[in-house]
Short mmCIF file of C-alpha atoms in Angstrom, two decimals:
data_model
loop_
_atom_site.label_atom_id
_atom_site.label_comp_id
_atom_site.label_asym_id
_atom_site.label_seq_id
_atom_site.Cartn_x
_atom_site.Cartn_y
_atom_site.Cartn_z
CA UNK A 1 11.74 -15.96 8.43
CA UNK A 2 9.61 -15.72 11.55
CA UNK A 3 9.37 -11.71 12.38
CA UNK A 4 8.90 -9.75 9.02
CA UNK A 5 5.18 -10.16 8.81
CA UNK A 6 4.98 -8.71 12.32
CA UNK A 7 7.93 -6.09 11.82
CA UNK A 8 6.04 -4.76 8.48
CA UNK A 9 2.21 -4.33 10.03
CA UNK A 10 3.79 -2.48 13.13
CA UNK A 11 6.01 -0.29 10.57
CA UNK A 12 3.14 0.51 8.77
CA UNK A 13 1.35 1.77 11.83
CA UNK A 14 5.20 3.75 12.77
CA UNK A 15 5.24 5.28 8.90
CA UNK A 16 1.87 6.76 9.12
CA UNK A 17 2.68 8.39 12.81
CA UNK A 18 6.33 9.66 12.36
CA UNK A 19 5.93 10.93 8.83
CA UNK A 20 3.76 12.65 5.89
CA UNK A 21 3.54 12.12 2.46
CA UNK A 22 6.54 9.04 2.58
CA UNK A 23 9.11 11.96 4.73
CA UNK A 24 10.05 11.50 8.76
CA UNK A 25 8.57 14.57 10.42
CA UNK A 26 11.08 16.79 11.77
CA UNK A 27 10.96 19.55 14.59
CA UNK A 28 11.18 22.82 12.61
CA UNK A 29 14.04 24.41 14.18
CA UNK A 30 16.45 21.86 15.26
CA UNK A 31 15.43 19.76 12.26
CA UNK A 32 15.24 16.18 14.24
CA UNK A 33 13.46 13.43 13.56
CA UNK A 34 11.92 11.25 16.38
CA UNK A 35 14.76 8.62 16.43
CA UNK A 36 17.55 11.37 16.67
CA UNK A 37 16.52 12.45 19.86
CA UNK A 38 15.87 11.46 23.84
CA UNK A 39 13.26 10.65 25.66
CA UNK A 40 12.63 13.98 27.18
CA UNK A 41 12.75 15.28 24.43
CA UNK A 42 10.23 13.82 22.79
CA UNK A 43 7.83 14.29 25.80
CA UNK A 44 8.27 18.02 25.53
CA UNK A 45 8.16 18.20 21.94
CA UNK A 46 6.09 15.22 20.99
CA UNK A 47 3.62 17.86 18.64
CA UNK A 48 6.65 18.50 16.07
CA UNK A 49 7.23 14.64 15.21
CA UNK A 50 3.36 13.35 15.08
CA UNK A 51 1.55 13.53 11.55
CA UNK A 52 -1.67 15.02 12.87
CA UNK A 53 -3.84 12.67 10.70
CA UNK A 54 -3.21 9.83 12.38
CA UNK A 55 -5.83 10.97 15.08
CA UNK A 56 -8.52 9.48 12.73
CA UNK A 57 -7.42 6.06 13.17
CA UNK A 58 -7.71 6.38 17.10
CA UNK A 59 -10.89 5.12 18.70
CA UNK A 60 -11.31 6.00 22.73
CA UNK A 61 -8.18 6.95 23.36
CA UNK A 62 -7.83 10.39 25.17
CA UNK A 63 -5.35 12.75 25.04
CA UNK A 64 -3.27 11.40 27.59
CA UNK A 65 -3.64 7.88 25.60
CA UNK A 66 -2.76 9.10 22.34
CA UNK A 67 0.67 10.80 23.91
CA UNK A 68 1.36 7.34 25.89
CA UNK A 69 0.89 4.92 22.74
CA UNK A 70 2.94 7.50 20.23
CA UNK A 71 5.57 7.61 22.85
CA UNK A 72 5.76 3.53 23.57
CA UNK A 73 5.62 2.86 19.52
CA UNK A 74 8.55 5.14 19.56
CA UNK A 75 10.92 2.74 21.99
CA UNK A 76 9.54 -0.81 20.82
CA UNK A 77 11.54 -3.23 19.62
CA UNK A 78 11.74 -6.94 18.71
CA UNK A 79 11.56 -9.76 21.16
CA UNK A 80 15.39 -11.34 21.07
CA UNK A 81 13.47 -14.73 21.67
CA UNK A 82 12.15 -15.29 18.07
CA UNK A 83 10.16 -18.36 19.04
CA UNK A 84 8.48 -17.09 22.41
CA UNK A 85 5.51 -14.79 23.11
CA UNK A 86 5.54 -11.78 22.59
CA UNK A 87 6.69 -9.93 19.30
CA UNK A 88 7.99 -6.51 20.29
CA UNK A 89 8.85 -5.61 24.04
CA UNK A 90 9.19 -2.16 25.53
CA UNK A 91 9.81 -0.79 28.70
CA UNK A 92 6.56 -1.65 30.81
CA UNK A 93 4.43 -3.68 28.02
CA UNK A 94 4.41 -5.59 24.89
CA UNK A 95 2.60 -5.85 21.54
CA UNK A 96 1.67 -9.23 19.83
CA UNK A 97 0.44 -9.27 16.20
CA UNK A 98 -1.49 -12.12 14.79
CA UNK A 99 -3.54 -12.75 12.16
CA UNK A 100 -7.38 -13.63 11.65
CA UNK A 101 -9.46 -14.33 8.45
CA UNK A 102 -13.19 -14.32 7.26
CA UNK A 103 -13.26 -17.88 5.52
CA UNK A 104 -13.30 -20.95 7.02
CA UNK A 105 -10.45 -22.16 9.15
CA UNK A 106 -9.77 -26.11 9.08
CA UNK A 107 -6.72 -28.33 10.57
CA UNK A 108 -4.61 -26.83 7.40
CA UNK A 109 -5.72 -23.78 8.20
CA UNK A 110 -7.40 -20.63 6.45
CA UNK A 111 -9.23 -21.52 3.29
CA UNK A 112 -8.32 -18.16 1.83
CA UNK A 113 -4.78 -18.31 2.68
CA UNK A 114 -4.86 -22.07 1.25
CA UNK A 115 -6.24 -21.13 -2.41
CA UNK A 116 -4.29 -18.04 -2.44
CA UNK A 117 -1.37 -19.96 -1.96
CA UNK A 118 -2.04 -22.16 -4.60
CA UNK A 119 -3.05 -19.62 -6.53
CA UNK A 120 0.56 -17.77 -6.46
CA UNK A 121 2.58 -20.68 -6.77
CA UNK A 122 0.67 -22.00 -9.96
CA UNK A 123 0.92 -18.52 -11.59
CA UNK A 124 4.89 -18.26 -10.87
CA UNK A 125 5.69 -21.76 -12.42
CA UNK A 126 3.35 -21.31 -15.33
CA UNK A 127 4.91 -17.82 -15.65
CA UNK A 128 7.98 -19.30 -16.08
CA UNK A 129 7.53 -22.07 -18.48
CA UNK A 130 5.62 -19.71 -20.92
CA UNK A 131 8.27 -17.11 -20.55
CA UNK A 132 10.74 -20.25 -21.58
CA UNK A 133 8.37 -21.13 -24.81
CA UNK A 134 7.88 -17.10 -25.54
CA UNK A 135 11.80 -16.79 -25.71
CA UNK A 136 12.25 -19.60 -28.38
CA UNK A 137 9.48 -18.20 -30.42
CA UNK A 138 9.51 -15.03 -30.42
CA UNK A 139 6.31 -12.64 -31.67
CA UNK A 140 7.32 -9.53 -33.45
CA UNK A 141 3.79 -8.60 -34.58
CA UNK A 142 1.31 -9.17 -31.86
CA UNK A 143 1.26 -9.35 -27.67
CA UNK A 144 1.09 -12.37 -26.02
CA UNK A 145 -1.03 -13.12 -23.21
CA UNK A 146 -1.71 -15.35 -20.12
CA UNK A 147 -4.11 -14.91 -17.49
CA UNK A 148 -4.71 -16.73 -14.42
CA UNK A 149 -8.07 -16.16 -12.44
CA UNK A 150 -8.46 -16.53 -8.62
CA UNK A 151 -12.72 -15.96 -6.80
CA UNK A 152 -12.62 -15.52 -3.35
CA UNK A 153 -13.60 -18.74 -1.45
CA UNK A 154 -16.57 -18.59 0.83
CA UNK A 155 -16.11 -15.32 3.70
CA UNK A 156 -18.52 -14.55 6.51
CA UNK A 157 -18.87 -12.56 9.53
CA UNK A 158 -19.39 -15.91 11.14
CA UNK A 159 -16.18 -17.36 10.07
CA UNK A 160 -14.19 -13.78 11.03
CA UNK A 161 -15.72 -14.23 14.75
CA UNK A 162 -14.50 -17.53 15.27
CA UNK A 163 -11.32 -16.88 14.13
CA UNK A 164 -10.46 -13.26 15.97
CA UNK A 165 -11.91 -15.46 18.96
CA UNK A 166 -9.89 -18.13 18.78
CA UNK A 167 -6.75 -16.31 18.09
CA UNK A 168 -7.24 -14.14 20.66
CA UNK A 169 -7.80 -16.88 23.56
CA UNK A 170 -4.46 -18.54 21.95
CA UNK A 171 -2.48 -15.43 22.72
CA UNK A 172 -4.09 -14.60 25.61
CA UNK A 173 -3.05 -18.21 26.95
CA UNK A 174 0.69 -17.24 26.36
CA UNK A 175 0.29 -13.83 28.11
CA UNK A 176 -0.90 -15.57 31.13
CA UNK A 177 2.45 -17.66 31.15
CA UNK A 178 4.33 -14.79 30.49
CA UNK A 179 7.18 -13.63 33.26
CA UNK A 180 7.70 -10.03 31.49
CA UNK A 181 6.57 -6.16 31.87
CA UNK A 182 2.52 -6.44 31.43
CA UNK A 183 1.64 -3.09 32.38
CA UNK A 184 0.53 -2.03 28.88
CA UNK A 185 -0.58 -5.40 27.18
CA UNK A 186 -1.01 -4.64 23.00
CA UNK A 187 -2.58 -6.95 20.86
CA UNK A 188 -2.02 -6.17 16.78
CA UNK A 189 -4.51 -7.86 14.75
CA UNK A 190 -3.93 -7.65 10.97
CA UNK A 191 -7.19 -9.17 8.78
CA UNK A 192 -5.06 -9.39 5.47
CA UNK A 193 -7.61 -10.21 3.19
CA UNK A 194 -10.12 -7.93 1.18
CA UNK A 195 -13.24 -9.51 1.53
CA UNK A 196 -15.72 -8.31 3.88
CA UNK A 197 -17.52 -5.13 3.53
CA UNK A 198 -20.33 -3.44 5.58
CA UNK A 199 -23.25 -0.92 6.53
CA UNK A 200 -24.93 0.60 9.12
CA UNK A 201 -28.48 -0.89 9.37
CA UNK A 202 -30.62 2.22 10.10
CA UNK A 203 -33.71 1.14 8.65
CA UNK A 204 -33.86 -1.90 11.23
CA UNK A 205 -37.06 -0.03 12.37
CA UNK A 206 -38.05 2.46 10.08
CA UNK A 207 -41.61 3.49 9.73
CA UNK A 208 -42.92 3.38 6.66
CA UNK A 209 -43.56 6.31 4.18
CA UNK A 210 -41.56 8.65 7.14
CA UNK A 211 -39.18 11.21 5.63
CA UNK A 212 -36.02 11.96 7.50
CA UNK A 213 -34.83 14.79 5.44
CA UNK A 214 -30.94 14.93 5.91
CA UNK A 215 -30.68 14.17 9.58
CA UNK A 216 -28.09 11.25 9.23
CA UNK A 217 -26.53 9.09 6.24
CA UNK A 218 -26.10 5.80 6.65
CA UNK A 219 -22.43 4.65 7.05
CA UNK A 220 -20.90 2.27 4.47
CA UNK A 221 -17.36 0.70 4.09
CA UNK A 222 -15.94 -1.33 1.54
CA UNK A 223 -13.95 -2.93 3.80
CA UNK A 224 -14.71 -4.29 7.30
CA UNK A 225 -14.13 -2.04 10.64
CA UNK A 226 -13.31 -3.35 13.75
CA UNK A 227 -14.35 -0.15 15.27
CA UNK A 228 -18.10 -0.70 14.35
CA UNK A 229 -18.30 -4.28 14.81
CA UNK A 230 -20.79 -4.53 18.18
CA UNK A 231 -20.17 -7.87 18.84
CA UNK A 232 -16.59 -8.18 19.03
CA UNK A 233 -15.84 -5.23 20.51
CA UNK A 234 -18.16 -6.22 23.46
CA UNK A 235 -16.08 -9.21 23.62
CA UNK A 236 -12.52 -7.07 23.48
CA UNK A 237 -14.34 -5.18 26.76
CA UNK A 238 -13.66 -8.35 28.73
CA UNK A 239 -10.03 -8.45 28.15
CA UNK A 240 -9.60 -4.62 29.40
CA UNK A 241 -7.55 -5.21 32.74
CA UNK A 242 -5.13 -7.38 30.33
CA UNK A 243 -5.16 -5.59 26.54
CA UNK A 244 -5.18 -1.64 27.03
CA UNK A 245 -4.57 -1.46 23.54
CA UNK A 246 -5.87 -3.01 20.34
CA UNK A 247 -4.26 -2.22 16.41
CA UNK A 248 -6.50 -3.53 14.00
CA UNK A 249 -5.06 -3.54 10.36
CA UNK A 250 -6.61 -4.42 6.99
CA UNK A 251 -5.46 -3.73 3.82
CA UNK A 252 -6.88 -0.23 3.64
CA UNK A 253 -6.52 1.56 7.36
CA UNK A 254 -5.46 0.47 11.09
CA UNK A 255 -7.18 1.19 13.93
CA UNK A 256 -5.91 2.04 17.51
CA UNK A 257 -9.05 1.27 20.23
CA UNK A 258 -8.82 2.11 24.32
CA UNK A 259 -10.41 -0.77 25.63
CA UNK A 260 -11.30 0.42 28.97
CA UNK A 261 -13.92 3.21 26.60
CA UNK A 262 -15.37 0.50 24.65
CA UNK A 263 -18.98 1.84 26.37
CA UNK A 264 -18.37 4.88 24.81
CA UNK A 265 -17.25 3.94 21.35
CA UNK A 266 -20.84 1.53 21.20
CA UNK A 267 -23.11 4.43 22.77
CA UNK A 268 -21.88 5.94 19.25
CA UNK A 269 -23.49 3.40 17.10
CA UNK A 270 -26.79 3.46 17.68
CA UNK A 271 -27.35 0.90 15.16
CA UNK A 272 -26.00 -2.43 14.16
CA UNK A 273 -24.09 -3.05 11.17
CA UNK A 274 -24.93 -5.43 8.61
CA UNK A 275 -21.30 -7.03 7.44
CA UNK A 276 -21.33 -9.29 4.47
CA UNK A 277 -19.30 -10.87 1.87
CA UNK A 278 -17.94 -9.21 -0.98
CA UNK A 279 -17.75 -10.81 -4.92
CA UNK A 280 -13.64 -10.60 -5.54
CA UNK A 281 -12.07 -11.75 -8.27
CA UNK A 282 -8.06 -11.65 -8.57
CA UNK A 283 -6.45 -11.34 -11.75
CA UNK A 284 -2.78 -12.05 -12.92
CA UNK A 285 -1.26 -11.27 -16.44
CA UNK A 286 1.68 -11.51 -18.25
CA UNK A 287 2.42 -10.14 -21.34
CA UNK A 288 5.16 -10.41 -24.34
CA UNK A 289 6.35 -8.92 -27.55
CA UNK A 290 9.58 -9.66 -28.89
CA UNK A 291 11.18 -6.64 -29.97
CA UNK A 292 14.76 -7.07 -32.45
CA UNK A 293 17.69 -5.79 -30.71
CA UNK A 294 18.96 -3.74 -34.05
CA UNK A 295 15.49 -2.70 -35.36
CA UNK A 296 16.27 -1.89 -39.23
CA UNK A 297 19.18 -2.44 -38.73
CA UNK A 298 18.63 -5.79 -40.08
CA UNK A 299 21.29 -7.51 -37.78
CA UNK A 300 21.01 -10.13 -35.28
CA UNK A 301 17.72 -10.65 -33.40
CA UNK A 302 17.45 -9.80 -29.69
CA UNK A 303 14.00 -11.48 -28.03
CA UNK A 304 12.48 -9.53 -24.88
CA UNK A 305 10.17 -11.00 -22.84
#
């Protein structure tokens, strides 16, 4: 159903604003969560309902920003028109998710998403038959096993460019035909796959045999960061009268960027990242023993799989 990939990366970003440790935040004396109360309100007491740690994950956004986007998250909802740009609608703006990948993208689309696909339906319907053959022959005296092996396909920086580029020109097509409340344009780009990792080059031009005692570490991420990729955010930069806002999400963080302070985000990074692929293997398993329903009891055998 077209809506719950989108409604589950923007309640992700909701989950980790509005509450702490998995519970709603509430305002310690009326004990109210966000949604139980007005607009007003939640202006005046906008402190009490905000998990404080979500400030990490905001990139060039002053104060002023970081009260704005908490309060529009608050009143979004779901386009009615399921089929028409853009995903979730409030007041004076929009947000739009869509997705981009790091392998290569043909008329079938993303490798990755191709292979993984294959990947999960062969496991399910092998799963299934052996679960079938495990049930008629039951093991009381050792574990069964299967296993099923998945390697990432080729990734690249390359491959992520063209695809967050050509997404974005797609979408940005539709908001140029669209009629509705552009004031604050959002775009929320999930990268769903864990494949990319990176590092901040600082020995680009380092002079050998100097010592730089403990003056700076070099930055290193497992998994790729919009926030200190150069290039694309100097492309986002151009889109700044259009998209105040961009939400990146991967599979370990989001990321909330001002686009209009872009400058000030790169003046930051004084060096470029180097962003390469990583090795990852995915594993499935599924194990069995049959275990008798009246164990020395010596009745009738029940098999568990």
């Amino acid at each position: 159903m077209r809506g719950e990939k989108e409604q589950k990366c923007l309640d992700r970003i909701k989950d980790d604003i509005f509450t702490k440790d998995g519970v709603l935040n509430k305002h310690p004396f009326t004990g109210k969560t966000y949604t139980e109360i007005s607009d007003d309100e939640f202006v005046k007491e906008q402190i009490w309902y905000i998990n404080n740690d979500c400030h990490k994950n905001y990139f060039g956004l002053l104060e002023a920003d970081r009260n704005e986007f908490e309060k529009l998250l608050r009143k979004t909802g779901p386009n009615q028109k399921l089929s028409s740009f853009p995903d979730f609608v409030f007041t004076n703006g929009f947000i739009e998710h869509f997705q981009v990948t790091s392998s290569l993208v043909t008329r079938k689309g993303s490798n990755h998403a191709k292979k993984e696909s294959e990947f999960k339906h062969r496991v399910e319907t092998e799963t299934k038959q052996i679960e079938d053959e495990w049930n008629q022959t039951p093991s009381f005296d050792e574990v069964r096993s299967k296993s099923w092996v998945l390697t990432n396909p080729s990734h690249s920086h390359e491959f992520l460019i063209a695809s967050f580029k050509s997404n974005w020109e797609h979408h940005m097509d539709s908001y140029r035909k669209y009629i509705g409340a552009k004031e604050i344009g959002i775009f929320m780009i999930e990268y769903p796959e864990f494949a990319l990792s990176m590092c901040e080059n600082v020995y680009c031009d380092w002079i050998d045999g100097m010592a730089q005692g403990d003056m700076r570490e070099q930055e290193k991420f497992k998994e790729y960061r919009l926030s200190r990729d150069k290039k694309l955010l100097e492309y986002i930069y151009q889109f700044r009268e259009q998209i105040k806002y961009v939400i990146f999400v991967n599979r370990v963080r989001y990321e909330v960027i001002r686009t209009e302070n872009i400058p000030y985000l790169l003046k930051l990074m004084p060096w470029n990242f180097v962003i390469y692929p990583l090795a990852v293997t995915t594993v499935s398993t599924v194990k069995n023993i049959s275990v008798p329903a009246n164990l020395g009891h010596g009745g009738e055998q029940d098999d568990k799989t």
